[in-house]
Every structure is written in C-alpha cells, then in structure tokens.
CSV table of C-alpha atoms in Angstrom, one decimal:
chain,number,residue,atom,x,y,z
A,21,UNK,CA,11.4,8.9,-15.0
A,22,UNK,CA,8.6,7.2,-17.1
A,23,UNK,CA,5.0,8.3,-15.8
A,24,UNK,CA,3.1,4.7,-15.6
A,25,UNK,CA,-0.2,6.7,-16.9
A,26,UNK,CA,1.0,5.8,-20.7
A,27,UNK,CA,0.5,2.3,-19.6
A,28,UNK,CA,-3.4,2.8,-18.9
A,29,UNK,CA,-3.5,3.9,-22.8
A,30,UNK,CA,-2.3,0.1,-24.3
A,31,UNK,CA,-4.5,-1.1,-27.3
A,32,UNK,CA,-3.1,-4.7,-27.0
A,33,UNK,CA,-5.5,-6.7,-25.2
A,34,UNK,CA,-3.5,-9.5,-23.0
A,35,UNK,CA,-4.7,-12.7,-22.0
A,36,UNK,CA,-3.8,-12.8,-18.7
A,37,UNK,CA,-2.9,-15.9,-16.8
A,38,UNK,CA,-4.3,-15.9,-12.7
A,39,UNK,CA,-0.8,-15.1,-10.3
A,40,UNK,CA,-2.0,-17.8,-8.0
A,41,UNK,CA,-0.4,-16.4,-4.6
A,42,UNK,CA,-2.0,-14.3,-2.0
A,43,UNK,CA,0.5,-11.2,-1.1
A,44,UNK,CA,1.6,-10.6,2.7
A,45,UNK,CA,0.9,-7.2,3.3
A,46,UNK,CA,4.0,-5.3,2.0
A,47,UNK,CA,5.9,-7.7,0.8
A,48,UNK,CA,6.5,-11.1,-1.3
A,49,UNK,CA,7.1,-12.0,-4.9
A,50,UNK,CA,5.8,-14.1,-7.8
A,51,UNK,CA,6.6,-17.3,-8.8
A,52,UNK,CA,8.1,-18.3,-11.5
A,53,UNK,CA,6.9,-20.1,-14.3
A,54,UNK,CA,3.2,-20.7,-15.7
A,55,UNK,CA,0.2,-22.7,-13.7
A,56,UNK,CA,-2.2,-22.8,-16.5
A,57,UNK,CA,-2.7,-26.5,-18.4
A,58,UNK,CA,-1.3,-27.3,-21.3
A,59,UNK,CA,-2.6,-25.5,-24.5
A,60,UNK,CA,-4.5,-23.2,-22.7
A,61,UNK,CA,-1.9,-20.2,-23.3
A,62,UNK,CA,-0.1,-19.7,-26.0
A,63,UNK,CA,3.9,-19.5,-25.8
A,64,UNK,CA,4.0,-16.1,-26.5
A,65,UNK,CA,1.9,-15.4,-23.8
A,66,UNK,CA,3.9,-17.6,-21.4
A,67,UNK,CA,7.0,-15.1,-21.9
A,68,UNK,CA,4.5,-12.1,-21.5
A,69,UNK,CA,3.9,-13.7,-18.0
A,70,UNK,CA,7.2,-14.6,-17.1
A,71,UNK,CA,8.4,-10.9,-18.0
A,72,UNK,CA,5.5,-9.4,-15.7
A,73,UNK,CA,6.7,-12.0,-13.1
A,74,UNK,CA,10.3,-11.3,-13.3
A,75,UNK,CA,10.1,-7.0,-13.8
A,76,UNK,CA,7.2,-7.3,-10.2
A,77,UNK,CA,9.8,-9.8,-8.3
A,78,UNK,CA,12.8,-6.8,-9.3
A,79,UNK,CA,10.3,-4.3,-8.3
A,80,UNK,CA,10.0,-5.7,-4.8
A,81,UNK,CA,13.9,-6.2,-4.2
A,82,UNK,CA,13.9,-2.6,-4.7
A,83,UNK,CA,10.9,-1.8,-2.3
A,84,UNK,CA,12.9,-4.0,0.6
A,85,UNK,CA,16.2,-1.8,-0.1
A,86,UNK,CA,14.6,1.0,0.1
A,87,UNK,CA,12.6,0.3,3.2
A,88,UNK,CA,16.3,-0.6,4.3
A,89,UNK,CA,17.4,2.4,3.8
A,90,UNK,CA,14.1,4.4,5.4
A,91,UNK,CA,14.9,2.4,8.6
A,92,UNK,CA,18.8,3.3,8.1
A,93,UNK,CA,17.6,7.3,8.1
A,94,UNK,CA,15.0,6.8,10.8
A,95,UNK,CA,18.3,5.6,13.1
A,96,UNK,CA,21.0,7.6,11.6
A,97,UNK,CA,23.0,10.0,13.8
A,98,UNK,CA,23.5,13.2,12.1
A,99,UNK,CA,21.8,15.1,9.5
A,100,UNK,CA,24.1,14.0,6.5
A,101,UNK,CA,23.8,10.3,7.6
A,102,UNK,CA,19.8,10.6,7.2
A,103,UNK,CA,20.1,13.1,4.0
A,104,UNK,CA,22.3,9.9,2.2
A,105,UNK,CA,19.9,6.8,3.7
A,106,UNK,CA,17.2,9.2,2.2
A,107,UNK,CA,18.6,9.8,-1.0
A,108,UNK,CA,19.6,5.6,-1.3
A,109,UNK,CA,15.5,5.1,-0.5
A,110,UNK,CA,14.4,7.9,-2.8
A,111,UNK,CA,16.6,5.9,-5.7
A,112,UNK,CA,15.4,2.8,-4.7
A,113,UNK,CA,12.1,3.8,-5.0
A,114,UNK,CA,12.2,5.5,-8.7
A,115,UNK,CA,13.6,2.0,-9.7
A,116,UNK,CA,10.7,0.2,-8.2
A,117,UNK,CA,8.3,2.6,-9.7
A,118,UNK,CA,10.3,1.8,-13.6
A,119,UNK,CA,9.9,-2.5,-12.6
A,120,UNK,CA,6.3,-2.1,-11.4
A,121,UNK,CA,5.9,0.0,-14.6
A,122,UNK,CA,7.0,-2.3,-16.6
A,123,UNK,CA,5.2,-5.5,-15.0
A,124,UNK,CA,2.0,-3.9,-15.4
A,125,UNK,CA,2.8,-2.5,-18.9
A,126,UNK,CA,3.2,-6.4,-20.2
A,127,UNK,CA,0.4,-7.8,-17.7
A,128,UNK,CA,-2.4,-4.9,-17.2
A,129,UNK,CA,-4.5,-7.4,-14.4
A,130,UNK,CA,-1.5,-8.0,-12.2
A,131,UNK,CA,-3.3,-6.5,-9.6
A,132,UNK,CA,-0.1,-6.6,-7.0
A,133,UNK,CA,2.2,-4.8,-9.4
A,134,UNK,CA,-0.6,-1.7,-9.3
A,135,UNK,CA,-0.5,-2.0,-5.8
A,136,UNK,CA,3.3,-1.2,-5.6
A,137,UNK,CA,3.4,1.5,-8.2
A,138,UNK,CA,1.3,3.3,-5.8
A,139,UNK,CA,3.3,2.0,-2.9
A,140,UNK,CA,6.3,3.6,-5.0
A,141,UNK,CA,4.4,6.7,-6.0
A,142,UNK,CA,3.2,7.4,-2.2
A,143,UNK,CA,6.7,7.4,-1.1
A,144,UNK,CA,8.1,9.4,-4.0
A,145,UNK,CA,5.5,11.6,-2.6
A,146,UNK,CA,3.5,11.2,-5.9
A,147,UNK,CA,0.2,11.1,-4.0
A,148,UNK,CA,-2.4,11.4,-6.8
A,149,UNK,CA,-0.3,9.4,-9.0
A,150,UNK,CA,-0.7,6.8,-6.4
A,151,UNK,CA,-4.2,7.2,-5.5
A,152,UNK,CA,-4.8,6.4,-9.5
A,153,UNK,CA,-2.9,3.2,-8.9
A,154,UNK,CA,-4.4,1.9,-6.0
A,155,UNK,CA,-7.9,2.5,-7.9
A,156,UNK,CA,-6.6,0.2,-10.9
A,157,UNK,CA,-5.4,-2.5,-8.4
A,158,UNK,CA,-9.2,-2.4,-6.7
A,159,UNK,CA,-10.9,-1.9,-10.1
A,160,UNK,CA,-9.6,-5.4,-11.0
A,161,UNK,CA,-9.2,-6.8,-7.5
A,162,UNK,CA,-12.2,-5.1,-5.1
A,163,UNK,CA,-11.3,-7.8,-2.5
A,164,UNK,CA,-8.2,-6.4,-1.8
A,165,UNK,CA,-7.9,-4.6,1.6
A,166,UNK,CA,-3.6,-4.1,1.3
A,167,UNK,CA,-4.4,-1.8,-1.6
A,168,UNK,CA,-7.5,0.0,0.3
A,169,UNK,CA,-4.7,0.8,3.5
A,170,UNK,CA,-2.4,2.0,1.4
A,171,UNK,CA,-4.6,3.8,-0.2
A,172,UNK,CA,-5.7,5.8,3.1
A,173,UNK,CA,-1.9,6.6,3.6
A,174,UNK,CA,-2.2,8.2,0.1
A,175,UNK,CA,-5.4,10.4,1.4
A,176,UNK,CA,-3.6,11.5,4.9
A,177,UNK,CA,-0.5,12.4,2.0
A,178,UNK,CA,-2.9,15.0,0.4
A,179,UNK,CA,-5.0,15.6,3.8
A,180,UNK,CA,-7.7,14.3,2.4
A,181,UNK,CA,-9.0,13.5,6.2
A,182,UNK,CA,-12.7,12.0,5.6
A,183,UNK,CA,-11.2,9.7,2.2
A,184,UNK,CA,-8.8,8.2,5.2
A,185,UNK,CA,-11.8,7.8,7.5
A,186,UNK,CA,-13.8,6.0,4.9
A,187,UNK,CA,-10.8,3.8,4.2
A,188,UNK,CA,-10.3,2.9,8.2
A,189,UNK,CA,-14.0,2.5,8.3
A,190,UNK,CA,-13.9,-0.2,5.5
A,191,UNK,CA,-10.6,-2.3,6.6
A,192,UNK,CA,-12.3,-1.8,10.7
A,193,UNK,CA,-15.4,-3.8,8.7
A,194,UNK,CA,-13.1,-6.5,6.8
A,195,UNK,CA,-9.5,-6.9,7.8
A,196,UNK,CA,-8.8,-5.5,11.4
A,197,UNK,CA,-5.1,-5.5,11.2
A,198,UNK,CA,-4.6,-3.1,8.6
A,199,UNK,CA,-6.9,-1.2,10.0
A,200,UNK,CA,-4.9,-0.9,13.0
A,201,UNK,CA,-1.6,-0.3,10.7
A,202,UNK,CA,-3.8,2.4,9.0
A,203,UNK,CA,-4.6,4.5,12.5
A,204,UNK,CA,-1.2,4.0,13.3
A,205,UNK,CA,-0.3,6.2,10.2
A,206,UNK,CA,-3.2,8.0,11.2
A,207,UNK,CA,-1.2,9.4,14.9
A,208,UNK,CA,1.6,9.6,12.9
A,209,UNK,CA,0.1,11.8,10.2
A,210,UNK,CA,-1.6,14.0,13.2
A,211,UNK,CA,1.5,14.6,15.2
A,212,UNK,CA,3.2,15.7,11.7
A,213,UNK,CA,0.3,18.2,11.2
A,214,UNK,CA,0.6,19.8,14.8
A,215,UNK,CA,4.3,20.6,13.9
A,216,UNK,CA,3.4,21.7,10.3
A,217,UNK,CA,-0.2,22.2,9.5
A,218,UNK,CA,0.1,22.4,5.8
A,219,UNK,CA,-2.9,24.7,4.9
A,220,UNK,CA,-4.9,23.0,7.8
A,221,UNK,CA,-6.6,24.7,10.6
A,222,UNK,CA,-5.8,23.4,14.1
A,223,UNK,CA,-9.3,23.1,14.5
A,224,UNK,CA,-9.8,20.3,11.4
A,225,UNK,CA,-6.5,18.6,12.9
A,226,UNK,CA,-7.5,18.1,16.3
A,227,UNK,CA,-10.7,17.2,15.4
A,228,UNK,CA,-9.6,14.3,13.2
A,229,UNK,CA,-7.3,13.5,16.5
A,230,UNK,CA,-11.0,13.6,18.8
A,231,UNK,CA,-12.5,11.2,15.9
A,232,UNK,CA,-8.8,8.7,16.3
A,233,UNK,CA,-9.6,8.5,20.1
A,234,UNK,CA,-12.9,7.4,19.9
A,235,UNK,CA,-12.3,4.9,17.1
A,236,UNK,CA,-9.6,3.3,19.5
A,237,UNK,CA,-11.8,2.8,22.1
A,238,UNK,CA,-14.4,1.4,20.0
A,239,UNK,CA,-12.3,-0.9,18.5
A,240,UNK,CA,-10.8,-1.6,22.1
A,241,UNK,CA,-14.9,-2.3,23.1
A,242,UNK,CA,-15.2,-4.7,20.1
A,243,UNK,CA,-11.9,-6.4,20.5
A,244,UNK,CA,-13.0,-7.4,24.2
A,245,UNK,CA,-16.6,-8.4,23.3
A,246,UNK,CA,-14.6,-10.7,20.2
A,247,UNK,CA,-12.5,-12.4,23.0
A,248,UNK,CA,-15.6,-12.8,25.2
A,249,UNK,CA,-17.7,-14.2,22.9
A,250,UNK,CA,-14.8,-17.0,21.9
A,251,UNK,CA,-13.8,-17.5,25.5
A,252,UNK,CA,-16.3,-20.9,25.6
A,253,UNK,CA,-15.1,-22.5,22.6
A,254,UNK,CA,-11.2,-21.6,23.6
A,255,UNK,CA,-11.5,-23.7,26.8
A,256,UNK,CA,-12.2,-27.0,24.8
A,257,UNK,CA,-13.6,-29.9,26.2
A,258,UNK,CA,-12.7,-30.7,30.2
C-alpha cells in the first residue's frame, strides 16, 4: 500500500479550482465538470480537476462498501461470518485510502479528499497517519467541524483522552450534532477500555467516564434553555 505522506512532498504547485459543494457528514461526492469562467483555468488544469473529482467520487464508493460491510460484521452470526464482512471492509478501505491518495496527490486543497484519507487511515487503524490527515484538511479548511470529529475518534484510537475532550469542547461550541456523534464514540470508546484497558489505569478510564456524564447533563441543561428561549417565536402569531 502507498503511504499518502509522499504526497505532502509535491514540488508542482496546482492551481486549484473551489469544489463548490458542502460535504454531509460522512458521505457525498463531487461533481463533475469545472465551475470556473471561461479562460480562467487552463485545460490542463481542467483534467487535473476532473481526475481529483473522479479518484475522491471512487474513494467514497469504497467508504460506503465498506461501511456495508462494517454493518454486515456488526450483525453477522458466527465468528467466520464477522472475520469475512471484516476482511471485505478492511479491503475496501485500503482501496479508499489508494483513490483519496490519488485525489489529493493531483489536487493538494481538496480539503474533503484529506478528510477521508484520515477517515480511511482511522479505520485501517492507522491513527497517527490519520491524525496527520485530518490536520492537512483543517490547515486548508479551519471551518471544517466533520474533519475536527473525526479527528477526536482518531485521539480516543491512540487514548489520547484530553486531545478528544478538546475536540468535543470545540464541535459543543460550533456544530452540536457532531458533538453529540463524537460522545457517542466517546461511551463507546469507554466501555471498550473497561473490557481492555490498553496500558490505561482504571482510574484515568473512569474518570474520562465521570467527565462524559457531566458533559451530557450540561449539554442536556443547555439544550432545554435553547428550546426555552425559542419557545415565543415558535408559537407565531395568534
């Protein structure tokens, strides 16, 4: 498998042409063709951003087979049932990983494309290699908050327990639903740590488990005092 990190060492500067779309978390793909006026890329260009376009739409028909086949294990029957939907996702993934390689090797600012590699890379179990891809996506897109969750999955991955904080702290402040889909990885992580601890004390897990329950009721305070606060202007005129 091709490590993406010979990517970050291109010479060839690229003119890159906006994407134009705004990503649902997890999932979409680019659109085809250019949306720049006329004579403002050259042609050359054009096929760079086409090729980008087509290698990140492969990439993400990859990521949905593979989360296909994670769902396909997570329901399977018997051991060798989950051991083959595991090794399908695992496959599925590395070809992601070579597509997202490749759209990012032709178009270095396609921030989205970053943003899977790392998505790819997490569930390779390639945390740091992820880590280094979520920081390019942010590096050319800060406003990016699916990038800053996933990056918190990559943290709990290496136990990294106060880089996941910070990241729940920041997506609490600006985009509350992936907040939410981050603590939910959060449990998820914790329960997985009581069974194996990984080089953690009990201690450090149950007190990352204290700090979990008292973020959910904060955020349970602040939800209600969100709904109160709108509850005149949701009645409308009478």
């Amino acid at each position: 498998m091709r490590s993406y990190f010979s990517m970050l060492t291109i010479t060839t500067a690229l003119v890159v042409a906006p994407v134009g779309i705004t990503l649902a978390h997890g999932g979409g793909s680019m659109p085809s063709g250019g949306s720049s006026p006329a004579g403002t890329v050259t042609s050359t260009q054009r096929s760079g951003d086409d090729a980008a376009k087509s290698a990140y739409n492969s990439g993400v028909k990859s990521i949905k087979k593979a989360r296909d086949y994670d769902a396909d294990a997570a329901k399977a029957s018997t051991p060798e049932k989950i051991a083959k939907a595991h090794e399908k996702a695992q496959k599925s993934y590395h070809e992601a990983l070579e597509s997202f390689i490749d759209a990012v090797g032709v178009q270095p600012k396609m921030y989205q494309a970053w943003n899977y590699l790392g998505f790819a890379n997490r569930h390779l179990g390639n945390y740091e290699d992820a880590l280094t891809a979520y920081a390019k996506a942010l590096e050319i897109n800060p406003a990016y908050p699916e990038a800053v969750e996933y990056r918190g999955e990559a943290y709990l991955g290496l136990n990294q327990i106060e880089e996941a904080k910070g990241a729940y702290m920041a997506l609490f402040r600006d985009s509350r639903p992936l907040a939410d889909e981050l603590m939910v990885a959060m449990h998820r992580w914790a329960d997985a740590r009581r069974q194996d601890a990984q080089g953690l004390s009990t201690a450090d897990v149950e007190a990352f488990a204290k700090w979990m329950d008292e973020r959910a009721g904060i955020a349970g305070q602040t939800a209600s005092l969100a709904i109160g606060a709108a509850q005149p202007w949701s009645q409308g005129p009478r």
